[in-house]
mmCIF file with all atom_site columns, C-alpha atoms in Angstrom:
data_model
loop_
_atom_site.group_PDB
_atom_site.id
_atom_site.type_symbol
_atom_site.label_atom_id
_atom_site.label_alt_id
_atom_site.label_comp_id
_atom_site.label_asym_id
_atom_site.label_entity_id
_atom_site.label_seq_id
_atom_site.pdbx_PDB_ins_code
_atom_site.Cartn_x
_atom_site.Cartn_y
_atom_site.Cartn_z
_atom_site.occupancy
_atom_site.B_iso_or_equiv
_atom_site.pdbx_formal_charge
_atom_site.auth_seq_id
_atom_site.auth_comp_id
_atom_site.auth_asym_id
_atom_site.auth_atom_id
_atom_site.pdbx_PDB_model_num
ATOM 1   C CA . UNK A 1 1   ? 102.852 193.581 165.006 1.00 57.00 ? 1   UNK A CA 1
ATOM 2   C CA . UNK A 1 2   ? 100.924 194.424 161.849 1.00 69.00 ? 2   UNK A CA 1
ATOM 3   C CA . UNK A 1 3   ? 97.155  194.754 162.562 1.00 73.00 ? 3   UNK A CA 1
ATOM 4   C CA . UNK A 1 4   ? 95.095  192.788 160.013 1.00 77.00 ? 4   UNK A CA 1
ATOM 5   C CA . UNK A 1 5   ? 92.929  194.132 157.089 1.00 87.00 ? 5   UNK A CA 1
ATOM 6   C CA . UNK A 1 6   ? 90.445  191.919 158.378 1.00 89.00 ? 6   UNK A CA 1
ATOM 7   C CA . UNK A 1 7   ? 87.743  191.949 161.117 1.00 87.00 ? 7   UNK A CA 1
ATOM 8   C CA . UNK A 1 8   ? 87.421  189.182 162.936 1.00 85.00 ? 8   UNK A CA 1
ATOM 9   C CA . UNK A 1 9   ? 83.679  188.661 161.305 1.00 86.00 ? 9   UNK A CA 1
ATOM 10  C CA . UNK A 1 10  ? 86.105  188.597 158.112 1.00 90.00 ? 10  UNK A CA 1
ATOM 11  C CA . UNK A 1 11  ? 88.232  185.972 159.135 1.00 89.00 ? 11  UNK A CA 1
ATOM 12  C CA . UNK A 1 12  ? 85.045  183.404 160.917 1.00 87.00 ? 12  UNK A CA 1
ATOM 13  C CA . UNK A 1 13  ? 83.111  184.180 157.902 1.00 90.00 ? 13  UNK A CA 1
ATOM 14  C CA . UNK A 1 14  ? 85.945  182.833 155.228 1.00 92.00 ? 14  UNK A CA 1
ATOM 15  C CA . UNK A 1 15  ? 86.679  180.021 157.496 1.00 91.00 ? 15  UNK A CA 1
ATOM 16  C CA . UNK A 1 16  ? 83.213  179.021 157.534 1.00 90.00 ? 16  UNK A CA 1
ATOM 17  C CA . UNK A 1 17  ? 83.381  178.721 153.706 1.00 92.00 ? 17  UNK A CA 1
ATOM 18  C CA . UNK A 1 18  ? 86.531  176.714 153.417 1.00 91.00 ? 18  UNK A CA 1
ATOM 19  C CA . UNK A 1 19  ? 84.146  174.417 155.743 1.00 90.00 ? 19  UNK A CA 1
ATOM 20  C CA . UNK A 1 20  ? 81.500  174.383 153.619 1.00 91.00 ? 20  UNK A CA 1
ATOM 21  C CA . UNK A 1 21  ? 83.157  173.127 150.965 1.00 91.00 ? 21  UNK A CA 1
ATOM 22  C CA . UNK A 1 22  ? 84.685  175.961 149.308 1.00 91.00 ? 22  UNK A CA 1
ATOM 23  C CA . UNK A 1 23  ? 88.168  175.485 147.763 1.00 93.00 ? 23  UNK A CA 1
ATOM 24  C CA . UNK A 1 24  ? 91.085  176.905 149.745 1.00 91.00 ? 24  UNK A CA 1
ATOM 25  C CA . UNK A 1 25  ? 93.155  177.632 146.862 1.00 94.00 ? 25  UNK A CA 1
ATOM 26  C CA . UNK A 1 26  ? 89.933  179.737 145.646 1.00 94.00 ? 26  UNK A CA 1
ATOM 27  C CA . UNK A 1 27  ? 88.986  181.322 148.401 1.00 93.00 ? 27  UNK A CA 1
ATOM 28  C CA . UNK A 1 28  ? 92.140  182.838 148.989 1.00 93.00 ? 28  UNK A CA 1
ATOM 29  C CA . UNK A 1 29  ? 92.515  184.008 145.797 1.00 94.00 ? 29  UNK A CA 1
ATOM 30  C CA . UNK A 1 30  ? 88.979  185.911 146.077 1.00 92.00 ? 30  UNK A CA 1
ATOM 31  C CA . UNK A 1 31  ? 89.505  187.366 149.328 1.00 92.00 ? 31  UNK A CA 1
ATOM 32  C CA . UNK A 1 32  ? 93.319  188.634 148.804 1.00 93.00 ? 32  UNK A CA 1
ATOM 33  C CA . UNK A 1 33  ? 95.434  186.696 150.830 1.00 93.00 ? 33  UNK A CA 1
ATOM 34  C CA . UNK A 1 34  ? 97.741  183.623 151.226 1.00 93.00 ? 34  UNK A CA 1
ATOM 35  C CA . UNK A 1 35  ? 97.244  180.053 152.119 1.00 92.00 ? 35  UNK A CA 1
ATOM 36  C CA . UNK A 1 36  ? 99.501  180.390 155.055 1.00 93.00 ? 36  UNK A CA 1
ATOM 37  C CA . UNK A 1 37  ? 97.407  183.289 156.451 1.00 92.00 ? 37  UNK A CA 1
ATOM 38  C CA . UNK A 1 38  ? 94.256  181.169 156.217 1.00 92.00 ? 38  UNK A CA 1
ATOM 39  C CA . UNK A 1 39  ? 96.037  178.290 158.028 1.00 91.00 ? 39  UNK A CA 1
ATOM 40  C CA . UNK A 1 40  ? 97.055  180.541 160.977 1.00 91.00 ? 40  UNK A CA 1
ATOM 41  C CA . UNK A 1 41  ? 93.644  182.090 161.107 1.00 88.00 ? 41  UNK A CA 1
ATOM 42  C CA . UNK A 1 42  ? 92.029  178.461 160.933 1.00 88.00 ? 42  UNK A CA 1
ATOM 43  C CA . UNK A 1 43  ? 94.578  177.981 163.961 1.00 87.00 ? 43  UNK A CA 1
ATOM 44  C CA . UNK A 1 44  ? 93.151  180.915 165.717 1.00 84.00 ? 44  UNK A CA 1
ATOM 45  C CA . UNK A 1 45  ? 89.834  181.352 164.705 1.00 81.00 ? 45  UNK A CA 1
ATOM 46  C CA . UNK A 1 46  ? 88.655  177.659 164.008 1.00 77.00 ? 46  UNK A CA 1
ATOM 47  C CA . UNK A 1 47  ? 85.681  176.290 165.517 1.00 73.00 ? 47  UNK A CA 1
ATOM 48  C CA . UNK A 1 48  ? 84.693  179.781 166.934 1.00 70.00 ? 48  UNK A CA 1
ATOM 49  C CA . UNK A 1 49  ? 81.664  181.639 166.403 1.00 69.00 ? 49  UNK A CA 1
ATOM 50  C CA . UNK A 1 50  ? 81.857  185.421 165.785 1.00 66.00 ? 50  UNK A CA 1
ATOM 51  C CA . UNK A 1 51  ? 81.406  186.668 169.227 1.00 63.00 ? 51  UNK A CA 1
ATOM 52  C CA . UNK A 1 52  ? 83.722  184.361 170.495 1.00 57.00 ? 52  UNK A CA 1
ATOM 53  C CA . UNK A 1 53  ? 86.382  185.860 168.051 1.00 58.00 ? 53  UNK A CA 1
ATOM 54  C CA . UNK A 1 54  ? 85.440  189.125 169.112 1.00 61.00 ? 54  UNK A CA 1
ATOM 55  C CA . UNK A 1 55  ? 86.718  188.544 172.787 1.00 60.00 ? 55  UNK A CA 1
ATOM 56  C CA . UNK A 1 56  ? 90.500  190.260 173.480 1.00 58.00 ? 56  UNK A CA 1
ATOM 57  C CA . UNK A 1 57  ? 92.002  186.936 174.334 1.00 55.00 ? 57  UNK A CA 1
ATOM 58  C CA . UNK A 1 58  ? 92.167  183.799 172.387 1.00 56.00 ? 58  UNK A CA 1
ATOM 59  C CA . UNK A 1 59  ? 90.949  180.681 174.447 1.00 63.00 ? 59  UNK A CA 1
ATOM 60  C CA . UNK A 1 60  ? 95.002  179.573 174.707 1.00 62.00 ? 60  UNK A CA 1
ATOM 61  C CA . UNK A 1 61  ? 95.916  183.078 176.139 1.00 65.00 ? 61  UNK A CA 1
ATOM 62  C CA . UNK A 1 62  ? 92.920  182.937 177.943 1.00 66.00 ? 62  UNK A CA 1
ATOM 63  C CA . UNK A 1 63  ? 93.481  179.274 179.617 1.00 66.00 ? 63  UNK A CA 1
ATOM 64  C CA . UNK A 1 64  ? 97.186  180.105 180.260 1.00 71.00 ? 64  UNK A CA 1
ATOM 65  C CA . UNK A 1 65  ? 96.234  183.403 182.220 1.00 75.00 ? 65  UNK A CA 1
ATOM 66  C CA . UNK A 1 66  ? 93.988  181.345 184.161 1.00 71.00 ? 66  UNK A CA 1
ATOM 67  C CA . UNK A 1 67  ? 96.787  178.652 185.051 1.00 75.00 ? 67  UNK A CA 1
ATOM 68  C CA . UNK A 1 68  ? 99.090  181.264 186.411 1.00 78.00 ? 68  UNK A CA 1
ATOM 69  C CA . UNK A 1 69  ? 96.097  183.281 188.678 1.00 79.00 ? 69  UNK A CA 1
ATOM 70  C CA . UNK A 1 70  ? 95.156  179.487 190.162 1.00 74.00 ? 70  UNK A CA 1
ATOM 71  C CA . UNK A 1 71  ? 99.052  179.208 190.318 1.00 73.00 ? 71  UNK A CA 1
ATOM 72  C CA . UNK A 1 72  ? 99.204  182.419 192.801 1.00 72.00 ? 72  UNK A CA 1
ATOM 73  C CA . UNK A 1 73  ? 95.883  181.292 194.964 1.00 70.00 ? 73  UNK A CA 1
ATOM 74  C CA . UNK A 1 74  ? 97.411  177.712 195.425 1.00 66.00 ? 74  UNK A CA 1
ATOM 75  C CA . UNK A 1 75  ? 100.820 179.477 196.825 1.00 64.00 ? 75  UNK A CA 1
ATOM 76  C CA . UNK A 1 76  ? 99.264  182.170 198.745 1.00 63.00 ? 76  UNK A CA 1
ATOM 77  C CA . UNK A 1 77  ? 96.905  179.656 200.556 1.00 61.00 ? 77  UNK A CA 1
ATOM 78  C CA . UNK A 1 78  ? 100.139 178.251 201.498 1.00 59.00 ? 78  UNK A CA 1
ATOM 79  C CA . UNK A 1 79  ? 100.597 175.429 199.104 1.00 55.00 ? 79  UNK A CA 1
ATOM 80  C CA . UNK A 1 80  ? 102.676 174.688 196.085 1.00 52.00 ? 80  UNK A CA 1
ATOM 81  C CA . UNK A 1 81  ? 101.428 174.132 192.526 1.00 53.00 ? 81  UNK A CA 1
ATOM 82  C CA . UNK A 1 82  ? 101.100 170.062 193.042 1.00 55.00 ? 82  UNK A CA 1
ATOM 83  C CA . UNK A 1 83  ? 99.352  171.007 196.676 1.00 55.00 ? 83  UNK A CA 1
ATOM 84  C CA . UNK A 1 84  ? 102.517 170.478 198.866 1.00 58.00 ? 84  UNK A CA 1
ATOM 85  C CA . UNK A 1 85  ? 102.324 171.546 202.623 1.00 57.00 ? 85  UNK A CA 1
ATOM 86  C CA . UNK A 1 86  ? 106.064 172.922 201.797 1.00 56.00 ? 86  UNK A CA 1
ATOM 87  C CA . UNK A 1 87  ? 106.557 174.059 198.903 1.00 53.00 ? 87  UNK A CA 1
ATOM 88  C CA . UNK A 1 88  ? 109.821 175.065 197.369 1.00 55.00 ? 88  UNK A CA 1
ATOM 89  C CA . UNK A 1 89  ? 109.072 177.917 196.626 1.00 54.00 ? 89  UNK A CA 1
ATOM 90  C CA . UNK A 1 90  ? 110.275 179.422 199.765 1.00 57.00 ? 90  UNK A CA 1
ATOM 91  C CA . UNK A 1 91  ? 114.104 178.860 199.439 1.00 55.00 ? 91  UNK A CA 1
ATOM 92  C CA . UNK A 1 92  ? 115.049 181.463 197.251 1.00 60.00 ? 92  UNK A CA 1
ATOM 93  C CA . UNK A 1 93  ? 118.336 181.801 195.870 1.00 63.00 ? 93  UNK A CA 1
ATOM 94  C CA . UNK A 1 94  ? 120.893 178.537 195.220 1.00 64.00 ? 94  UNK A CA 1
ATOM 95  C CA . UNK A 1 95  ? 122.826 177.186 197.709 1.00 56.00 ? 95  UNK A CA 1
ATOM 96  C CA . UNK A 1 96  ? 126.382 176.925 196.473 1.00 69.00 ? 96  UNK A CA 1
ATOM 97  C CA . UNK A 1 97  ? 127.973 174.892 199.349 1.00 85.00 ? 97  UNK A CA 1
ATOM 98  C CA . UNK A 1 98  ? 127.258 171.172 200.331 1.00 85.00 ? 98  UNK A CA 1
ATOM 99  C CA . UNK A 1 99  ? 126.714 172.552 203.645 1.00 87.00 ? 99  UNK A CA 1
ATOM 100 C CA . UNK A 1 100 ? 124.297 175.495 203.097 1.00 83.00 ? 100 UNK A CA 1
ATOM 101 C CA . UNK A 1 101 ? 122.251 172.737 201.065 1.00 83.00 ? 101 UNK A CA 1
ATOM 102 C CA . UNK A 1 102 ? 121.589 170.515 204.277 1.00 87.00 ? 102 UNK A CA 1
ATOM 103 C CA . UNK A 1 103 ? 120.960 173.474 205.992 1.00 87.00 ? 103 UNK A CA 1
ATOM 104 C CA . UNK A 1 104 ? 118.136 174.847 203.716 1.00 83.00 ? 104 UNK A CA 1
ATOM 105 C CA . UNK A 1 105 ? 117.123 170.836 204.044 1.00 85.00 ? 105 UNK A CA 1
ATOM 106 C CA . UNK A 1 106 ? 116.656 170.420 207.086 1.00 88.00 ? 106 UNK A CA 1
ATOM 107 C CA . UNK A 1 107 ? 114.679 173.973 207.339 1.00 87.00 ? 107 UNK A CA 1
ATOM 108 C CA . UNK A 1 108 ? 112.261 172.788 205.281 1.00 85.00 ? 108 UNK A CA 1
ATOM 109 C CA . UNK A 1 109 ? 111.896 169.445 207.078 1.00 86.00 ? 109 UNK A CA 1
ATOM 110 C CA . UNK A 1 110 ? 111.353 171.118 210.154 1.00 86.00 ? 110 UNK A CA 1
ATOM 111 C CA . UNK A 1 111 ? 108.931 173.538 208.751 1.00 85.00 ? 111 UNK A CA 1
ATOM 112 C CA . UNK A 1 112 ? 107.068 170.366 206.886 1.00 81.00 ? 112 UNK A CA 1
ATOM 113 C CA . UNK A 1 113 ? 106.810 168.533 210.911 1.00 78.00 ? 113 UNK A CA 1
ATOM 114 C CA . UNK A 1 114 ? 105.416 171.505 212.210 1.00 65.00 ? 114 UNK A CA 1
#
């Protein structure tokens, strides 16, 4: 992917002035780019202040990372993601058969009793 021309300072700093009052049409004419980069940058970079731009990882990415880590803790403290004492996690594969399906059934049943 192409890295931008502009800092991330840049990029908070025009966004601020389209909030400010600023014309889009204008401001994108002054600072050299199109109105569909400023809408993806307002989709990135809106409501942020500059250090908060500066961090690696957008608050999505961020969040999202954070989902999946809480993900692994909840499984390897022995409990699915919607805190299941068995979760399903722990029949791998598919069973093909009818009867390999009430086997893998009644595994789980008897590991849930336990």
């Amino acid at each position: 992917m192409r890295k931008s021309r502009f800092t991330e300072e840049q990029i908070v700093a025009f966004i601020k002035q389209a909030e400010a009052g600023l014309p889009i049409k204008e401001l994108c004419r002054k600072g050299g780019f199109s109105d569909a980069t400023f809408y993806k940058w307002r989709a990135k970079y809106g409501g942020m202040d500059v250090p908060d731009a500066r961090c690696p990882m957008p608050d999505a990415r961020r969040l999202r990372e954070l989902e999946t880590e809480n993900g692994r803790a909840q499984e390897t403290a022995g409990r699915g993601p919607f805190g299941h004492p068995c979760p399903e996690h722990r029949l791998r594969g598919k069973a093909l058969a009818p009867q390999a399906r009430r086997a893998a059934v009644a595994a789980m049943i008897e590991q849930c009793d336990s």
